[in-house]
CSV table of C-alpha atoms in Angstrom, one decimal:
chain,number,residue,atom,x,y,z
A,11,MET,CA,-25.0,6.5,0.0
A,12,ASN,CA,-22.7,6.7,3.1
A,13,ALA,CA,-19.3,8.0,2.0
A,14,ARG,CA,-17.5,5.3,4.0
A,15,THR,CA,-19.2,2.6,1.9
A,16,VAL,CA,-18.6,4.1,-1.5
A,17,THR,CA,-15.9,2.3,-3.5
A,18,LEU,CA,-14.2,2.7,-6.8
A,19,LEU,CA,-16.5,-0.1,-8.1
A,20,ASP,CA,-19.6,1.9,-7.1
A,21,VAL,CA,-18.4,4.9,-9.0
A,22,ALA,CA,-17.4,2.7,-12.0
A,23,ARG,CA,-20.9,1.2,-12.2
A,24,ALA,CA,-22.7,4.5,-11.9
A,25,ALA,CA,-20.5,6.1,-14.5
A,26,GLY,CA,-20.7,3.1,-16.9
A,27,VAL,CA,-16.9,2.7,-17.1
A,28,SER,CA,-14.3,0.2,-15.8
A,29,LYS,CA,-12.8,0.4,-12.3
A,30,SER,CA,-9.3,1.1,-13.8
A,31,THR,CA,-10.8,4.0,-15.8
A,32,VAL,CA,-12.2,5.5,-12.6
A,33,SER,CA,-8.9,5.1,-10.9
A,34,ASP,CA,-7.0,6.8,-13.8
A,35,ALA,CA,-9.6,9.6,-14.1
A,36,LEU,CA,-9.5,10.4,-10.4
A,37,GLN,CA,-5.7,10.2,-10.2
A,38,GLY,CA,-5.2,12.2,-13.4
A,39,SER,CA,-3.3,9.4,-15.0
A,40,GLY,CA,-3.8,7.2,-18.0
A,41,ARG,CA,-5.3,8.0,-21.4
A,42,VAL,CA,-8.8,9.0,-20.4
A,43,ALA,CA,-11.0,11.2,-22.6
A,44,GLU,CA,-11.7,14.6,-21.0
A,45,ALA,CA,-15.5,14.0,-21.2
A,46,THR,CA,-15.1,10.6,-19.4
A,47,ARG,CA,-12.8,12.2,-16.8
A,48,ASP,CA,-15.4,14.9,-16.1
A,49,ARG,CA,-18.2,12.4,-15.8
A,50,VAL,CA,-16.2,10.2,-13.4
A,51,HIS,CA,-15.5,13.2,-11.2
A,52,GLU,CA,-19.2,14.3,-11.3
A,53,VAL,CA,-20.4,10.8,-10.3
A,54,ALA,CA,-17.7,10.4,-7.6
A,55,GLU,CA,-18.8,13.8,-6.1
A,56,ARG,CA,-22.5,13.0,-6.3
A,57,LEU,CA,-22.0,9.6,-4.6
A,58,GLY,CA,-19.8,11.1,-1.9
A,59,TYR,CA,-16.7,9.0,-2.8
A,60,ARG,CA,-13.7,9.9,-0.7
A,61,PRO,CA,-10.5,8.0,-1.5
A,62,ASN,CA,-8.8,6.5,1.6
A,63,SER,CA,-5.4,8.0,1.8
A,64,ALA,CA,-3.8,4.7,2.7
A,65,ALA,CA,-5.6,3.0,-0.1
A,66,ARG,CA,-4.3,5.7,-2.5
A,67,ARG,CA,-0.8,5.1,-1.3
A,68,LEU,CA,-1.3,1.4,-2.1
A,69,ARG,CA,-2.6,2.1,-5.5
A,70,ARG,CA,0.1,4.6,-6.2
A,71,ALA,CA,2.7,2.9,-4.1
A,72,SER,CA,6.1,4.6,-4.0
A,73,THR,CA,7.8,1.5,-5.2
A,74,GLY,CA,4.9,-0.8,-6.2
A,75,ALA,CA,6.6,-3.7,-4.5
A,76,VAL,CA,6.6,-5.6,-1.2
A,77,GLY,CA,9.6,-7.5,0.3
A,78,LEU,CA,9.6,-11.2,1.2
A,79,TYR,CA,12.2,-12.4,3.7
A,80,LEU,CA,12.4,-16.2,4.3
A,81,PRO,CA,14.6,-18.1,6.8
A,82,GLN,CA,18.2,-18.2,5.6
A,83,THR,CA,18.0,-22.0,5.0
A,84,ALA,CA,14.7,-21.8,3.1
A,85,THR,CA,15.9,-21.8,-0.5
A,86,ARG,CA,16.1,-25.6,-0.6
A,87,LEU,CA,12.8,-26.3,1.2
A,88,ASP,CA,9.6,-27.2,-0.7
A,89,TYR,CA,7.4,-25.5,1.9
A,90,TYR,CA,9.0,-22.1,1.5
A,91,MET,CA,9.1,-22.2,-2.3
A,92,ASN,CA,5.4,-22.9,-2.4
A,93,LEU,CA,4.7,-20.2,0.1
A,94,ALA,CA,6.7,-17.7,-2.0
A,95,PHE,CA,4.8,-18.7,-5.2
A,96,GLY,CA,1.5,-18.1,-3.4
A,97,ALA,CA,2.7,-14.7,-2.1
A,98,VAL,CA,3.8,-13.7,-5.6
A,99,ALA,CA,0.6,-14.7,-7.2
A,100,ARG,CA,-1.5,-12.8,-4.7
A,101,ALA,CA,0.7,-9.7,-4.9
A,102,GLN,CA,0.4,-9.7,-8.7
A,103,GLU,CA,-3.4,-9.6,-8.3
A,104,GLU,CA,-2.8,-6.3,-6.5
A,105,GLY,CA,-0.4,-5.0,-9.1
A,106,LEU,CA,2.6,-5.4,-6.8
A,107,ASP,CA,5.9,-6.9,-7.4
A,108,VAL,CA,7.7,-9.1,-4.8
A,109,VAL,CA,11.3,-8.5,-3.9
A,110,LEU,CA,13.0,-11.5,-2.4
A,111,LEU,CA,15.3,-10.3,0.4
A,112,ALA,CA,18.2,-12.6,0.9
A,113,ALA,CA,19.8,-10.7,3.7
A,114,ALA,CA,19.5,-7.4,5.6
A,115,ALA,CA,22.8,-6.0,4.6
A,116,GLY,CA,22.7,-2.3,4.1
A,117,GLY,CA,20.4,-1.5,7.1
A,118,PRO,CA,16.7,-0.9,7.4
A,119,GLY,CA,16.7,2.3,5.4
A,120,ARG,CA,17.7,0.4,2.3
A,121,PHE,CA,14.6,-1.9,2.6
A,122,ALA,CA,12.3,0.9,3.4
A,123,SER,CA,13.3,2.7,0.2
A,124,ARG,CA,12.8,-0.4,-1.9
A,125,VAL,CA,9.4,-1.7,-0.8
A,126,ASP,CA,6.1,-0.4,0.6
A,127,GLY,CA,5.8,-3.3,3.1
A,128,LEU,CA,7.5,-6.4,4.2
A,129,LEU,CA,6.6,-10.1,4.7
A,130,VAL,CA,8.9,-11.9,7.2
A,131,ILE,CA,8.3,-15.6,7.4
A,132,ASP,CA,9.1,-17.8,10.4
A,133,PRO,CA,11.3,-15.1,12.1
A,134,GLU,CA,13.9,-16.8,14.3
A,135,VAL,CA,15.5,-15.3,17.4
A,136,GLY,CA,19.2,-14.9,16.6
A,137,ASP,CA,18.7,-14.0,13.0
A,138,PRO,CA,20.4,-10.6,12.8
A,139,ALA,CA,18.3,-9.6,9.8
A,140,VAL,CA,14.9,-9.7,11.6
A,141,PRO,CA,15.3,-6.8,14.1
A,142,ALA,CA,16.4,-4.5,11.2
A,143,LEU,CA,13.5,-5.5,9.1
A,144,LEU,CA,11.0,-5.0,11.9
A,145,ASP,CA,12.4,-1.5,12.4
A,146,ALA,CA,12.6,-0.6,8.7
A,147,GLY,CA,9.9,2.0,8.9
A,148,VAL,CA,7.3,0.2,6.7
A,149,PRO,CA,4.4,-2.1,7.6
A,150,VAL,CA,5.6,-5.6,8.4
A,151,VAL,CA,3.5,-8.8,8.4
A,152,THR,CA,5.1,-11.9,9.9
A,153,GLY,CA,4.2,-15.5,9.1
A,154,GLU,CA,4.1,-16.8,12.7
A,155,ARG,CA,4.9,-14.5,15.6
A,156,TYR,CA,8.4,-13.2,16.5
A,157,LEU,CA,9.7,-14.2,19.9
A,158,GLY,CA,12.5,-11.7,20.0
A,159,PRO,CA,12.7,-8.3,21.7
A,160,ALA,CA,12.7,-6.3,18.5
A,161,PRO,CA,9.8,-4.0,17.6
A,162,ALA,CA,6.5,-5.9,17.1
A,163,PRO,CA,5.3,-6.5,13.6
A,164,THR,CA,2.4,-4.6,12.2
A,165,GLY,CA,0.4,-7.9,11.8
A,166,ALA,CA,0.8,-11.6,11.7
A,167,VAL,CA,-0.7,-14.7,10.1
A,168,VAL,CA,-0.3,-17.8,12.4
A,169,CYS,CA,-1.0,-21.5,12.4
A,170,ASP,CA,-2.1,-23.3,15.5
A,171,ASN,CA,1.1,-25.5,15.6
A,172,SER,CA,0.2,-26.8,19.1
A,173,ALA,CA,-3.0,-28.2,17.8
A,174,SER,CA,-1.4,-29.7,14.7
A,175,LEU,CA,1.3,-31.6,16.8
A,176,THR,CA,-1.4,-32.7,19.2
A,177,ALA,CA,-3.4,-34.1,16.3
A,178,LEU,CA,-0.3,-36.0,15.1
A,179,LEU,CA,0.4,-37.4,18.6
A,180,ASP,CA,-3.2,-38.3,19.2
A,181,HIS,CA,-3.2,-40.0,15.8
A,182,VAL,CA,-0.2,-42.2,16.4
A,183,ARG,CA,-1.5,-43.1,19.9
A,184,ALA,CA,-4.8,-44.1,18.4
A,185,ARG,CA,-2.8,-46.3,16.0
A,186,GLY,CA,-1.2,-48.1,18.9
A,187,ALA,CA,2.0,-46.1,19.6
A,188,ARG,CA,2.9,-45.7,23.3
A,189,ARG,CA,6.4,-44.3,23.1
A,190,PRO,CA,6.4,-41.5,20.6
A,191,ALA,CA,9.4,-39.2,19.9
A,192,LEU,CA,9.9,-35.9,18.2
A,193,LEU,CA,12.8,-34.7,16.0
A,194,ALA,CA,12.7,-30.9,16.3
A,195,PRO,CA,14.9,-27.8,16.0
A,196,ALA,CA,15.8,-25.6,18.9
A,197,ASP,CA,12.9,-23.4,20.1
A,198,THR,CA,14.1,-20.1,18.5
A,199,SER,CA,11.0,-19.7,16.4
A,200,ALA,CA,7.4,-19.6,17.3
A,201,TRP,CA,6.8,-22.8,15.3
A,202,ALA,CA,9.6,-24.8,17.0
A,203,ALA,CA,8.7,-23.4,20.5
A,204,ALA,CA,5.1,-24.5,20.1
A,205,LEU,CA,6.3,-28.0,19.2
A,206,HIS,CA,8.6,-28.3,22.2
A,207,ALA,CA,5.9,-27.0,24.6
A,208,THR,CA,3.2,-29.2,23.1
A,209,ALA,CA,5.4,-32.4,23.3
A,210,GLY,CA,5.9,-31.7,27.0
A,211,SER,CA,2.3,-30.9,27.8
A,212,TRP,CA,0.9,-33.9,25.8
A,213,GLY,CA,3.4,-36.3,27.4
A,214,ALA,CA,2.4,-35.1,30.8
A,215,GLU,CA,-1.3,-35.4,30.1
A,216,HIS,CA,-0.9,-39.0,28.8
A,217,GLY,CA,1.7,-40.1,31.3
A,218,THR,CA,4.0,-40.8,28.3
A,219,PRO,CA,7.0,-38.5,28.0
A,220,VAL,CA,7.8,-37.6,24.4
A,221,ALA,CA,11.5,-37.8,23.8
A,222,ILE,CA,12.8,-34.8,21.8
A,223,HIS,CA,15.9,-35.2,19.8
A,224,PRO,CA,17.5,-32.1,18.2
A,225,VAL,CA,17.8,-31.5,14.5
A,226,PRO,CA,18.6,-28.4,12.4
A,227,PHE,CA,15.8,-26.1,11.5
A,228,ALA,CA,16.2,-27.2,7.8
A,229,ALA,CA,17.4,-30.7,8.5
A,230,THR,CA,18.1,-32.8,5.4
A,231,ALA,CA,16.9,-36.4,5.1
A,232,ASP,CA,20.5,-37.5,5.9
A,233,GLU,CA,20.5,-35.5,9.1
A,234,ALA,CA,17.2,-36.9,10.1
A,235,GLU,CA,18.4,-40.4,9.5
A,236,ARG,CA,21.4,-39.9,11.7
A,237,ALA,CA,19.2,-38.2,14.4
A,238,ALA,CA,16.7,-41.1,14.3
A,239,LEU,CA,19.4,-43.7,14.6
A,240,ALA,CA,20.9,-41.9,17.6
A,241,LEU,CA,17.4,-41.5,19.1
A,242,LEU,CA,16.5,-45.2,18.7
A,243,ALA,CA,19.9,-46.3,20.1
A,244,ALA,CA,19.2,-44.2,23.2
A,245,GLU,CA,15.4,-45.0,23.3
A,246,PRO,CA,15.0,-48.4,21.7
A,247,ALA,CA,11.4,-48.7,22.9
A,248,THR,CA,10.4,-45.8,20.7
A,249,ASP,CA,7.6,-46.9,18.4
A,250,ALA,CA,6.7,-43.6,16.6
A,251,VAL,CA,8.8,-40.8,15.4
A,252,ILE,CA,7.4,-37.4,14.3
A,253,CYS,CA,9.9,-35.4,12.3
A,254,ALA,CA,9.4,-31.6,12.3
A,255,PRO,CA,11.5,-30.2,9.5
A,256,ASP,CA,10.2,-30.0,5.9
A,257,GLY,CA,11.5,-32.8,3.7
A,258,ALA,CA,13.4,-34.6,6.4
A,259,ALA,CA,11.0,-37.4,7.3
A,260,PRO,CA,12.2,-39.9,4.6
A,261,GLY,CA,15.4,-40.1,6.5
A,262,VAL,CA,13.5,-41.6,9.4
A,263,LEU,CA,12.2,-44.3,7.0
A,264,ARG,CA,15.8,-45.1,6.1
A,265,ALA,CA,16.8,-45.3,9.8
A,266,ALA,CA,13.9,-47.7,10.4
A,267,ALA,CA,15.1,-49.9,7.5
A,268,VAL,CA,18.6,-50.0,8.8
A,269,LEU,CA,17.3,-51.2,12.2
A,270,GLY,CA,14.8,-53.7,10.7
A,271,ARG,CA,11.7,-51.8,11.8
A,272,THR,CA,8.6,-52.1,9.7
A,273,VAL,CA,7.1,-48.7,9.0
A,274,GLY,CA,3.3,-48.8,9.4
A,275,ALA,CA,3.5,-51.9,11.5
A,276,ASP,CA,5.8,-51.9,14.5
A,277,PHE,CA,7.1,-48.4,13.9
A,278,LEU,CA,5.1,-45.3,12.8
A,279,VAL,CA,6.5,-42.2,11.1
A,280,ALA,CA,4.9,-38.8,10.7
A,281,SER,CA,5.9,-35.3,9.7
A,282,CYS,CA,4.9,-31.8,11.0
A,283,VAL,CA,5.2,-30.4,7.4
A,284,ASP,CA,3.7,-32.0,4.3
A,285,GLY,CA,5.3,-31.8,0.9
A,286,THR,CA,6.7,-33.6,-2.1
A,287,ALA,CA,9.0,-35.7,0.0
A,288,THR,CA,6.3,-37.0,2.3
A,289,ARG,CA,3.8,-37.7,-0.4
A,290,SER,CA,6.3,-39.5,-2.7
A,291,SER,CA,8.2,-41.5,-0.2
A,292,SER,CA,7.7,-45.3,0.2
A,293,PRO,CA,5.6,-45.7,2.1
A,294,PRO,CA,3.9,-42.2,1.9
A,295,ILE,CA,4.2,-40.4,5.2
A,296,THR,CA,1.4,-39.0,7.4
A,297,ALA,CA,1.9,-35.2,7.6
A,298,VAL,CA,0.4,-31.9,8.5
A,299,ASP,CA,-0.6,-30.0,5.4
A,300,LEU,CA,0.1,-26.3,6.2
A,301,ARG,CA,-1.2,-25.2,2.8
A,302,PRO,CA,1.9,-23.1,2.1
A,303,ALA,CA,0.7,-21.4,-1.1
A,304,ALA,CA,-2.5,-20.3,0.7
A,305,TYR,CA,-0.4,-19.2,3.6
A,306,GLY,CA,1.7,-17.0,1.3
A,307,ARG,CA,-1.5,-15.5,-0.1
A,308,ALA,CA,-2.9,-14.9,3.4
A,309,CYS,CA,0.2,-13.0,4.4
A,310,VAL,CA,0.0,-10.7,1.3
A,311,ASP,CA,-3.8,-10.3,1.9
A,312,LEU,CA,-3.1,-9.0,5.4
A,313,LEU,CA,-0.2,-6.7,4.3
A,314,CYS,CA,-2.4,-5.2,1.5
A,315,ASP,CA,-5.3,-4.7,3.9
A,316,ILE,CA,-3.0,-2.9,6.4
A,317,LEU,CA,-1.4,-0.7,3.6
A,318,ALA,CA,-4.9,0.2,2.3
A,319,GLY,CA,-6.2,1.0,5.8
A,320,ARG,CA,-8.8,-1.7,5.6
A,321,THR,CA,-7.4,-3.5,8.7
A,322,PRO,CA,-5.8,-2.0,11.8
A,323,ALA,CA,-2.3,-2.6,12.9
A,324,ASP,CA,-1.7,-5.5,15.4
A,325,THR,CA,-4.1,-7.7,13.5
A,326,VAL,CA,-3.5,-11.4,13.8
A,327,ARG,CA,-5.2,-13.8,11.4
A,328,ARG,CA,-5.4,-17.6,11.7
A,329,HIS,CA,-4.4,-20.0,8.9
A,330,GLU,CA,-5.9,-23.4,8.8
A,331,TRP,CA,-4.0,-26.7,8.4
A,332,THR,CA,-5.1,-30.3,7.5
A,333,LEU,CA,-3.9,-33.7,8.8
A,334,ARG,CA,-3.1,-36.0,5.9
A,335,THR,CA,-3.0,-39.6,7.1
A,336,ARG,CA,-1.0,-42.1,5.0
A,337,ALA,CA,0.5,-45.6,5.0
A,338,SER,CA,3.4,-44.7,7.4
A,339,THR,CA,0.9,-44.8,10.3
A,340,LEU,CA,-1.5,-47.4,8.9
A,341,ARG,CA,-1.3,-49.8,11.9
A,342,GLU,CA,-4.6,-50.3,13.7
A,343,GLY,CA,-4.7,-49.2,17.4
């Protein structure tokens, strides 16, 4: 058997023992009988098993943990909590703990000594923690690309946010909207930058400018309501509003009610991020399901593959999204 194809599982099957027993026997750890240890070594040598040094470092990680850094405003957002749960679940399957990094205080050396790798989600230009994390001396996987000048991450997992906003705009247009608008944060993250660029290009293609009104990255429903009222006062012909931040779109419903607009009839509402707030609002809101738990798992998958030498540095993987259409855009085109 080719040495490059021999795995611990191959050795375990040939030796008639478990994969964990093979790992303990080859590493000289665990409570393995001497005869079993000798048999495992004999089988491994006969099959030509050669442990990958990076994989060995993953199995015998210096800390047994990876770090997870979320945007500073993420702790109250449904999307990031689900992403974190997915990341933790996947890391546990690899025998790794997840350390939630609230800030980069203490410098990159502190993080490098605490974890074997880092996950940095939605890195924003202007966040002082991000450059230090990217320069911490351990592999770093980002959820979405980083637009700043700091060292590039080791890998990234990205969504096609341009395609998802295009799908929302095409959907509300097919439902009869002719003056759509977007509530979006400043373009300091790859996600927000894609929304701004797509709104411009889609508007130019359809001869229908998409008004963009600013909101915070983690806008609350109250902030979205105020932004929607200001937008509709300035652009009263607006007949569809797409709200970018997680959990904020119900505020647009409230603004519509204040102005006497009927959501799903003469006024359509959609969200760039799905979650509990969009699903449970009245009416339920059409949204892009970014599958955050699966996203968190995908980020851990890539980091573990890089740590184990199964995947080269600079790998970028795609994460799929789904459009969930609901009553807030029910009107026929």
